[in-house]
Amino acid sequence: HHVLQPARCGTATRYEARHRHGSPRIWRAGSAHMGSRIHGWLAGRGGADDRSTYLHRRHRRCRLRWNIPVSGGLMDHLHTIAHACADARTVLIDGRSGSGKTTFAAALARLTGHEVIHLDDFYPGWWGLNDAMSMVAHDVLHPTHPGYQRWNWGTNTPGEWVNLDPERPRIVEGVGAVSEASIRAAQKRGKVVSIWLHLDAQTRKQRALTRDPAFADWWDVWAAQEDARGEQLPVDYELG
């Protein structure tokens, strides 16, 4: 395992990952530069203040964890994620409701040019999480004829079929985007990057209900389906 130790270096923060039996490896974080393309997403997560945002990266042999102030080097690492996603055929972004998936996906898409597919467009109603997860694997990520059946939330009925370009790189975001089946399906398309967003329950609920007050009547129903998914699958990046 590695132990991260912060050290100041001018206007930046260095994070030294010291292996038990080796010399330190150093990553730079805390750059004062904030790109306008990501600033809106940062503001949505509380803005540039003293609170910290954590960026995680899972590796085969170890898990590295950076503690990066929101006002500092998160932009640097978002660019790192965007660089990793640049040649990915599929990016899967998951996390519980209200954790910031949609805004993060939009910011990432502006950096990569990937098409964004929202599970919100095809959940078949408030009880439809499992069905939508199946649709991601079997329809959205179909190797030759990808697409999905839009859900009409106004009438609570299925809508039109939406065809997707099988050759276009895409970001799939929403609760249920990351599953064993979706990862297998995505791997058939080529390189896959998986991302999970974390945020505390109180903030998630406040943000979700501000965005959609009607969600209040269904929050517990949806949360129970999120709970029923069980333990989170390992992903390439965790933000939270």
PDB file of C-alpha atoms in Angstrom:
ATOM      1  CA  HIS A   1       0.000   0.000   0.000  1.00  0.00           C
ATOM      2  CA  HIS A   2       0.978   3.634  -0.435  1.00  0.00           C
ATOM      3  CA  VAL A   3       0.660   6.387   2.165  1.00  0.00           C
ATOM      4  CA  LEU A   4       0.005   9.899   0.844  1.00  0.00           C
ATOM      5  CA  GLN A   5       1.748  12.776   2.575  1.00  0.00           C
ATOM      6  CA  PRO A   6       1.051  16.392   1.508  1.00  0.00           C
ATOM      7  CA  ALA A   7       3.907  18.846   1.116  1.00  0.00           C
ATOM      8  CA  ARG A   8       3.757  22.495   0.038  1.00  0.00           C
ATOM      9  CA  CYS A   9       5.599  23.519  -3.128  1.00  0.00           C
ATOM     10  CA  GLY A  10       5.055  27.164  -4.093  1.00  0.00           C
ATOM     11  CA  THR A  11       1.422  27.659  -5.069  1.00  0.00           C
ATOM     12  CA  ALA A  12       0.935  23.945  -5.547  1.00  0.00           C
ATOM     13  CA  THR A  13       0.558  21.023  -3.230  1.00  0.00           C
ATOM     14  CA  ARG A  14       2.611  17.901  -3.743  1.00  0.00           C
ATOM     15  CA  TYR A  15       1.278  14.547  -2.644  1.00  0.00           C
ATOM     16  CA  GLU A  16       3.968  12.041  -1.930  1.00  0.00           C
ATOM     17  CA  ALA A  17       2.950   8.401  -2.161  1.00  0.00           C
ATOM     18  CA  ARG A  18       5.557   6.564  -0.139  1.00  0.00           C
ATOM     19  CA  HIS A  19       5.721   2.848  -0.679  1.00  0.00           C
ATOM     20  CA  ARG A  20       6.618   0.826   2.363  1.00  0.00           C
ATOM     21  CA  HIS A  21       9.804  -0.305   0.668  1.00  0.00           C
ATOM     22  CA  GLY A  22      10.597   2.462  -1.779  1.00  0.00           C
ATOM     23  CA  SER A  23      11.269   6.101  -2.462  1.00  0.00           C
ATOM     24  CA  PRO A  24       8.444   8.623  -2.777  1.00  0.00           C
ATOM     25  CA  ARG A  25       6.531   9.191  -5.980  1.00  0.00           C
ATOM     26  CA  ILE A  26       5.241  12.741  -6.319  1.00  0.00           C
ATOM     27  CA  TRP A  27       2.068  14.101  -7.922  1.00  0.00           C
ATOM     28  CA  ARG A  28       1.431  17.822  -8.173  1.00  0.00           C
ATOM     29  CA  ALA A  29      -1.917  19.241  -7.155  1.00  0.00           C
ATOM     30  CA  GLY A  30      -3.270  22.563  -6.005  1.00  0.00           C
ATOM     31  CA  SER A  31      -2.602  24.646  -9.114  1.00  0.00           C
ATOM     32  CA  ALA A  32      -4.143  28.089  -8.823  1.00  0.00           C
ATOM     33  CA  HIS A  33      -5.536  27.864 -12.357  1.00  0.00           C
ATOM     34  CA  MET A  34      -9.242  27.047 -12.645  1.00  0.00           C
ATOM     35  CA  GLY A  35     -10.577  26.310 -16.115  1.00  0.00           C
ATOM     36  CA  SER A  36     -13.910  27.909 -16.927  1.00  0.00           C
ATOM     37  CA  ARG A  37     -15.189  24.676 -18.451  1.00  0.00           C
ATOM     38  CA  ILE A  38     -15.133  22.971 -15.042  1.00  0.00           C
ATOM     39  CA  HIS A  39     -15.853  25.959 -12.816  1.00  0.00           C
ATOM     40  CA  GLY A  40     -19.615  25.510 -13.031  1.00  0.00           C
ATOM     41  CA  TRP A  41     -19.347  21.920 -11.878  1.00  0.00           C
ATOM     42  CA  LEU A  42     -17.196  22.974  -8.927  1.00  0.00           C
ATOM     43  CA  ALA A  43     -19.714  25.653  -7.997  1.00  0.00           C
ATOM     44  CA  GLY A  44     -22.466  23.045  -8.063  1.00  0.00           C
ATOM     45  CA  ARG A  45     -20.569  21.000  -5.504  1.00  0.00           C
ATOM     46  CA  GLY A  46     -20.256  23.891  -3.081  1.00  0.00           C
ATOM     47  CA  GLY A  47     -17.911  26.262  -4.884  1.00  0.00           C
ATOM     48  CA  ALA A  48     -14.291  27.108  -4.279  1.00  0.00           C
ATOM     49  CA  ASP A  49     -14.131  27.108  -0.504  1.00  0.00           C
ATOM     50  CA  ASP A  50     -12.172  25.406   2.253  1.00  0.00           C
ATOM     51  CA  ARG A  51     -13.909  22.078   1.935  1.00  0.00           C
ATOM     52  CA  SER A  52     -12.000  19.231   0.374  1.00  0.00           C
ATOM     53  CA  THR A  53     -12.881  17.018  -2.542  1.00  0.00           C
ATOM     54  CA  TYR A  54     -11.333  13.620  -2.804  1.00  0.00           C
ATOM     55  CA  LEU A  55     -10.102  12.099  -6.012  1.00  0.00           C
ATOM     56  CA  HIS A  56      -9.511   8.385  -6.002  1.00  0.00           C
ATOM     57  CA  ARG A  57      -7.824   6.201  -8.568  1.00  0.00           C
ATOM     58  CA  ARG A  58      -7.991   2.421  -8.305  1.00  0.00           C
ATOM     59  CA  HIS A  59      -4.990   0.426  -9.454  1.00  0.00           C
ATOM     60  CA  ARG A  60      -4.491  -3.297  -9.675  1.00  0.00           C
ATOM     61  CA  ARG A  61      -1.989  -3.431  -6.850  1.00  0.00           C
ATOM     62  CA  CYS A  62      -2.813  -0.406  -4.751  1.00  0.00           C
ATOM     63  CA  ARG A  63      -5.335   2.343  -4.235  1.00  0.00           C
ATOM     64  CA  LEU A  64      -4.049   5.905  -4.315  1.00  0.00           C
ATOM     65  CA  ARG A  65      -6.046   8.654  -2.641  1.00  0.00           C
ATOM     66  CA  TRP A  66      -5.541  12.366  -3.137  1.00  0.00           C
ATOM     67  CA  ASN A  67      -6.990  14.964  -0.773  1.00  0.00           C
ATOM     68  CA  ILE A  68      -7.306  18.011  -3.004  1.00  0.00           C
ATOM     69  CA  PRO A  69      -8.883  21.346  -2.014  1.00  0.00           C
ATOM     70  CA  VAL A  70     -11.744  22.306  -4.299  1.00  0.00           C
ATOM     71  CA  SER A  71     -10.074  25.682  -4.834  1.00  0.00           C
ATOM     72  CA  GLY A  72      -6.867  24.010  -5.916  1.00  0.00           C
ATOM     73  CA  GLY A  73      -5.830  21.133  -8.089  1.00  0.00           C
ATOM     74  CA  LEU A  74      -9.071  19.336  -8.872  1.00  0.00           C
ATOM     75  CA  MET A  75      -8.990  20.888 -12.325  1.00  0.00           C
ATOM     76  CA  ASP A  76      -5.591  19.322 -12.953  1.00  0.00           C
ATOM     77  CA  HIS A  77      -6.920  15.870 -12.191  1.00  0.00           C
ATOM     78  CA  LEU A  78     -10.136  16.373 -14.134  1.00  0.00           C
ATOM     79  CA  HIS A  79      -7.913  17.080 -17.091  1.00  0.00           C
ATOM     80  CA  THR A  80      -6.057  13.890 -16.225  1.00  0.00           C
ATOM     81  CA  ILE A  81      -9.325  11.961 -16.293  1.00  0.00           C
ATOM     82  CA  ALA A  82     -10.287  13.646 -19.559  1.00  0.00           C
ATOM     83  CA  HIS A  83      -6.914  12.643 -21.013  1.00  0.00           C
ATOM     84  CA  ALA A  84      -7.525   9.046 -19.930  1.00  0.00           C
ATOM     85  CA  CYS A  85     -10.980   9.188 -21.529  1.00  0.00           C
ATOM     86  CA  ALA A  86      -9.840  10.799 -24.774  1.00  0.00           C
ATOM     87  CA  ASP A  87      -9.285   7.467 -26.536  1.00  0.00           C
ATOM     88  CA  ALA A  88     -11.950   5.574 -24.591  1.00  0.00           C
ATOM     89  CA  ARG A  89     -14.852   4.258 -26.609  1.00  0.00           C
ATOM     90  CA  THR A  90     -17.086   4.205 -23.531  1.00  0.00           C
ATOM     91  CA  VAL A  91     -17.072   6.178 -20.274  1.00  0.00           C
ATOM     92  CA  LEU A  92     -19.452   4.970 -17.558  1.00  0.00           C
ATOM     93  CA  ILE A  93     -20.326   7.449 -14.794  1.00  0.00           C
ATOM     94  CA  ASP A  94     -22.306   6.205 -11.800  1.00  0.00           C
ATOM     95  CA  GLY A  95     -23.185   7.318  -8.297  1.00  0.00           C
ATOM     96  CA  ARG A  96     -26.283   7.795  -6.199  1.00  0.00           C
ATOM     97  CA  SER A  97     -28.944  10.326  -7.067  1.00  0.00           C
ATOM     98  CA  GLY A  98     -27.848  13.928  -6.657  1.00  0.00           C
ATOM     99  CA  SER A  99     -24.117  13.209  -6.608  1.00  0.00           C
ATOM    100  CA  GLY A 100     -23.326  15.374  -9.643  1.00  0.00           C
ATOM    101  CA  LYS A 101     -23.150  12.820 -12.459  1.00  0.00           C
ATOM    102  CA  THR A 102     -24.961  14.856 -15.086  1.00  0.00           C
ATOM    103  CA  THR A 103     -22.949  18.041 -14.618  1.00  0.00           C
ATOM    104  CA  PHE A 104     -19.690  16.113 -14.393  1.00  0.00           C
ATOM    105  CA  ALA A 105     -20.540  14.202 -17.573  1.00  0.00           C
ATOM    106  CA  ALA A 106     -21.266  17.475 -19.380  1.00  0.00           C
ATOM    107  CA  ALA A 107     -17.955  18.966 -18.242  1.00  0.00           C
ATOM    108  CA  LEU A 108     -16.076  15.854 -19.302  1.00  0.00           C
ATOM    109  CA  ALA A 109     -17.837  15.790 -22.671  1.00  0.00           C
ATOM    110  CA  ARG A 110     -16.755  19.379 -23.336  1.00  0.00           C
ATOM    111  CA  LEU A 111     -13.168  18.237 -22.893  1.00  0.00           C
ATOM    112  CA  THR A 112     -13.397  14.996 -24.873  1.00  0.00           C
ATOM    113  CA  GLY A 113     -16.114  15.573 -27.461  1.00  0.00           C
ATOM    114  CA  HIS A 114     -17.899  12.374 -26.445  1.00  0.00           C
ATOM    115  CA  GLU A 115     -21.645  11.980 -26.871  1.00  0.00           C
ATOM    116  CA  VAL A 116     -23.511  11.915 -23.534  1.00  0.00           C
ATOM    117  CA  ILE A 117     -26.314   9.424 -22.861  1.00  0.00           C
ATOM    118  CA  HIS A 118     -28.449  10.033 -19.753  1.00  0.00           C
ATOM    119  CA  LEU A 119     -30.183   7.140 -18.022  1.00  0.00           C
ATOM    120  CA  ASP A 120     -32.808   9.699 -16.926  1.00  0.00           C
ATOM    121  CA  ASP A 121     -34.025   9.584 -20.522  1.00  0.00           C
ATOM    122  CA  PHE A 122     -34.972   5.917 -20.370  1.00  0.00           C
ATOM    123  CA  TYR A 123     -35.622   4.782 -16.795  1.00  0.00           C
ATOM    124  CA  PRO A 124     -39.028   3.107 -17.228  1.00  0.00           C
ATOM    125  CA  GLY A 125     -40.624   4.950 -14.324  1.00  0.00           C
ATOM    126  CA  TRP A 126     -39.725   5.290 -10.665  1.00  0.00           C
ATOM    127  CA  TRP A 127     -39.440   1.528 -10.207  1.00  0.00           C
ATOM    128  CA  GLY A 128     -37.263   1.069 -13.270  1.00  0.00           C
ATOM    129  CA  LEU A 129     -33.659   1.123 -12.081  1.00  0.00           C
ATOM    130  CA  ASN A 130     -32.945  -2.552 -12.761  1.00  0.00           C
ATOM    131  CA  ASP A 131     -34.613  -2.414 -16.167  1.00  0.00           C
ATOM    132  CA  ALA A 132     -32.553   0.633 -17.122  1.00  0.00           C
ATOM    133  CA  MET A 133     -29.351  -1.118 -16.058  1.00  0.00           C
ATOM    134  CA  SER A 134     -30.249  -3.944 -18.413  1.00  0.00           C
ATOM    135  CA  MET A 135     -30.935  -1.444 -21.199  1.00  0.00           C
ATOM    136  CA  VAL A 136     -27.471   0.066 -20.795  1.00  0.00           C
ATOM    137  CA  ALA A 137     -25.804  -3.299 -21.318  1.00  0.00           C
ATOM    138  CA  HIS A 138     -28.061  -4.697 -24.019  1.00  0.00           C
ATOM    139  CA  ASP A 139     -29.297  -1.635 -25.910  1.00  0.00           C
ATOM    140  CA  VAL A 140     -27.180   1.483 -25.321  1.00  0.00           C
ATOM    141  CA  LEU A 141     -23.939  -0.474 -25.646  1.00  0.00           C
ATOM    142  CA  HIS A 142     -25.073  -2.870 -28.363  1.00  0.00           C
ATOM    143  CA  PRO A 143     -22.059  -3.327 -30.669  1.00  0.00           C
ATOM    144  CA  THR A 144     -23.880  -2.792 -33.990  1.00  0.00           C
ATOM    145  CA  HIS A 145     -27.369  -1.350 -33.349  1.00  0.00           C
ATOM    146  CA  PRO A 146     -27.158   0.744 -30.159  1.00  0.00           C
ATOM    147  CA  GLY A 147     -30.051   2.818 -28.933  1.00  0.00           C
ATOM    148  CA  TYR A 148     -32.702   3.088 -26.244  1.00  0.00           C
ATOM    149  CA  GLN A 149     -36.422   3.571 -25.822  1.00  0.00           C
ATOM    150  CA  ARG A 150     -37.079   6.984 -24.379  1.00  0.00           C
ATOM    151  CA  TRP A 151     -39.435   7.176 -21.375  1.00  0.00           C
ATOM    152  CA  ASN A 152     -42.174   9.791 -21.337  1.00  0.00           C
ATOM    153  CA  TRP A 153     -42.239  10.972 -17.727  1.00  0.00           C
ATOM    154  CA  GLY A 154     -45.270  13.157 -18.386  1.00  0.00           C
ATOM    155  CA  THR A 155     -47.525  10.279 -19.405  1.00  0.00           C
ATOM    156  CA  ASN A 156     -45.530   7.559 -17.603  1.00  0.00           C
ATOM    157  CA  THR A 157     -45.407   5.538 -20.812  1.00  0.00           C
ATOM    158  CA  PRO A 158     -42.704   4.358 -23.238  1.00  0.00           C
ATOM    159  CA  GLY A 159     -41.695   6.870 -25.872  1.00  0.00           C
ATOM    160  CA  GLU A 160     -39.855   6.687 -29.165  1.00  0.00           C
ATOM    161  CA  TRP A 161     -36.791   4.600 -29.960  1.00  0.00           C
ATOM    162  CA  VAL A 162     -33.557   6.612 -30.184  1.00  0.00           C
ATOM    163  CA  ASN A 163     -30.861   5.268 -32.488  1.00  0.00           C
ATOM    164  CA  LEU A 164     -27.212   5.807 -31.582  1.00  0.00           C
ATOM    165  CA  ASP A 165     -24.143   5.817 -33.799  1.00  0.00           C
ATOM    166  CA  PRO A 166     -22.263   2.566 -33.081  1.00  0.00           C
ATOM    167  CA  GLU A 167     -18.945   4.209 -33.982  1.00  0.00           C
ATOM    168  CA  ARG A 168     -19.239   7.295 -31.803  1.00  0.00           C
ATOM    169  CA  PRO A 169     -17.476   7.384 -28.423  1.00  0.00           C
ATOM    170  CA  ARG A 170     -19.967   7.965 -25.655  1.00  0.00           C
ATOM    171  CA  ILE A 171     -20.364   8.812 -21.998  1.00  0.00           C
ATOM    172  CA  VAL A 172     -23.166   6.934 -20.252  1.00  0.00           C
ATOM    173  CA  GLU A 173     -24.193   8.604 -16.997  1.00  0.00           C
ATOM    174  CA  GLY A 174     -26.756   7.841 -14.345  1.00  0.00           C
ATOM    175  CA  VAL A 175     -27.560   5.565 -11.441  1.00  0.00           C
ATOM    176  CA  GLY A 176     -26.965   2.084 -12.829  1.00  0.00           C
ATOM    177  CA  ALA A 177     -24.441   2.984 -15.522  1.00  0.00           C
ATOM    178  CA  VAL A 178     -21.743   0.781 -13.983  1.00  0.00           C
ATOM    179  CA  SER A 179     -22.556  -2.911 -13.699  1.00  0.00           C
ATOM    180  CA  GLU A 180     -20.792  -6.136 -14.536  1.00  0.00           C
ATOM    181  CA  ALA A 181     -22.973  -6.464 -17.630  1.00  0.00           C
ATOM    182  CA  SER A 182     -22.383  -2.897 -18.824  1.00  0.00           C
ATOM    183  CA  ILE A 183     -18.634  -3.201 -18.366  1.00  0.00           C
ATOM    184  CA  ARG A 184     -18.583  -6.429 -20.376  1.00  0.00           C
ATOM    185  CA  ALA A 185     -20.669  -4.834 -23.119  1.00  0.00           C
ATOM    186  CA  ALA A 186     -18.512  -1.703 -23.153  1.00  0.00           C
ATOM    187  CA  GLN A 187     -15.330  -3.752 -23.400  1.00  0.00           C
ATOM    188  CA  LYS A 188     -16.592  -5.191 -26.681  1.00  0.00           C
ATOM    189  CA  ARG A 189     -16.606  -1.645 -28.062  1.00  0.00           C
ATOM    190  CA  GLY A 190     -13.020  -0.953 -26.981  1.00  0.00           C
ATOM    191  CA  LYS A 191     -11.404   0.934 -24.130  1.00  0.00           C
ATOM    192  CA  VAL A 192     -13.627   1.614 -21.102  1.00  0.00           C
ATOM    193  CA  VAL A 193     -13.213   4.136 -18.280  1.00  0.00           C
ATOM    194  CA  SER A 194     -15.494   3.812 -15.257  1.00  0.00           C
ATOM    195  CA  ILE A 195     -16.116   6.618 -12.751  1.00  0.00           C
ATOM    196  CA  TRP A 196     -18.069   6.749  -9.498  1.00  0.00           C
ATOM    197  CA  LEU A 197     -19.182   9.972  -7.785  1.00  0.00           C
ATOM    198  CA  HIS A 198     -19.768  10.178  -4.032  1.00  0.00           C
ATOM    199  CA  LEU A 199     -21.561  12.848  -2.029  1.00  0.00           C
ATOM    200  CA  ASP A 200     -23.174  12.838   1.410  1.00  0.00           C
ATOM    201  CA  ALA A 201     -26.839  11.870   1.547  1.00  0.00           C
ATOM    202  CA  GLN A 202     -28.124  15.178   2.915  1.00  0.00           C
ATOM    203  CA  THR A 203     -26.504  17.246   0.179  1.00  0.00           C
ATOM    204  CA  ARG A 204     -27.564  14.781  -2.500  1.00  0.00           C
ATOM    205  CA  LYS A 205     -31.184  14.894  -1.414  1.00  0.00           C
ATOM    206  CA  GLN A 206     -31.223  18.682  -1.154  1.00  0.00           C
ATOM    207  CA  ARG A 207     -29.780  19.052  -4.635  1.00  0.00           C
ATOM    208  CA  ALA A 208     -32.052  16.413  -6.170  1.00  0.00           C
ATOM    209  CA  LEU A 209     -35.236  17.913  -4.703  1.00  0.00           C
ATOM    210  CA  THR A 210     -34.214  21.432  -5.677  1.00  0.00           C
ATOM    211  CA  ARG A 211     -33.803  20.206  -9.229  1.00  0.00           C
ATOM    212  CA  ASP A 212     -37.048  18.183  -9.214  1.00  0.00           C
ATOM    213  CA  PRO A 213     -39.465  18.833  -6.307  1.00  0.00           C
ATOM    214  CA  ALA A 214     -41.676  15.925  -7.464  1.00  0.00           C
ATOM    215  CA  PHE A 215     -38.808  13.608  -6.575  1.00  0.00           C
ATOM    216  CA  ALA A 216     -39.711  14.063  -2.888  1.00  0.00           C
ATOM    217  CA  ASP A 217     -42.577  11.570  -3.153  1.00  0.00           C
ATOM    218  CA  TRP A 218     -40.279   8.971  -4.685  1.00  0.00           C
ATOM    219  CA  TRP A 219     -36.975   9.562  -2.917  1.00  0.00           C
ATOM    220  CA  ASP A 220     -37.302   6.573  -0.569  1.00  0.00           C
ATOM    221  CA  VAL A 221     -38.500   4.279  -3.378  1.00  0.00           C
ATOM    222  CA  TRP A 222     -35.509   5.208  -5.507  1.00  0.00           C
ATOM    223  CA  ALA A 223     -33.046   5.027  -2.601  1.00  0.00           C
ATOM    224  CA  ALA A 224     -34.239   1.499  -1.809  1.00  0.00           C
ATOM    225  CA  GLN A 225     -33.431   0.452  -5.364  1.00  0.00           C
ATOM    226  CA  GLU A 226     -29.999   2.054  -5.048  1.00  0.00           C
ATOM    227  CA  ASP A 227     -29.435   0.144  -1.794  1.00  0.00           C
ATOM    228  CA  ALA A 228     -30.515  -3.108  -3.424  1.00  0.00           C
ATOM    229  CA  ARG A 229     -27.645  -2.885  -5.892  1.00  0.00           C
ATOM    230  CA  GLY A 230     -25.331  -4.051  -3.124  1.00  0.00           C
ATOM    231  CA  GLU A 231     -21.635  -3.355  -2.856  1.00  0.00           C
ATOM    232  CA  GLN A 232     -20.166  -0.891  -5.320  1.00  0.00           C
ATOM    233  CA  LEU A 233     -18.125  -2.439  -8.116  1.00  0.00           C
ATOM    234  CA  PRO A 234     -14.468  -1.427  -8.468  1.00  0.00           C
ATOM    235  CA  VAL A 235     -14.060   1.496 -10.858  1.00  0.00           C
ATOM    236  CA  ASP A 236     -11.166   3.352 -12.446  1.00  0.00           C
ATOM    237  CA  TYR A 237     -11.827   6.675 -10.728  1.00  0.00           C
ATOM    238  CA  GLU A 238     -13.784   7.762  -7.666  1.00  0.00           C
ATOM    239  CA  LEU A 239     -14.713  11.361  -6.941  1.00  0.00           C
ATOM    240  CA  GLY A 240     -16.388  12.470  -3.789  1.00  0.00           C
TER     241      GLY A 240
END
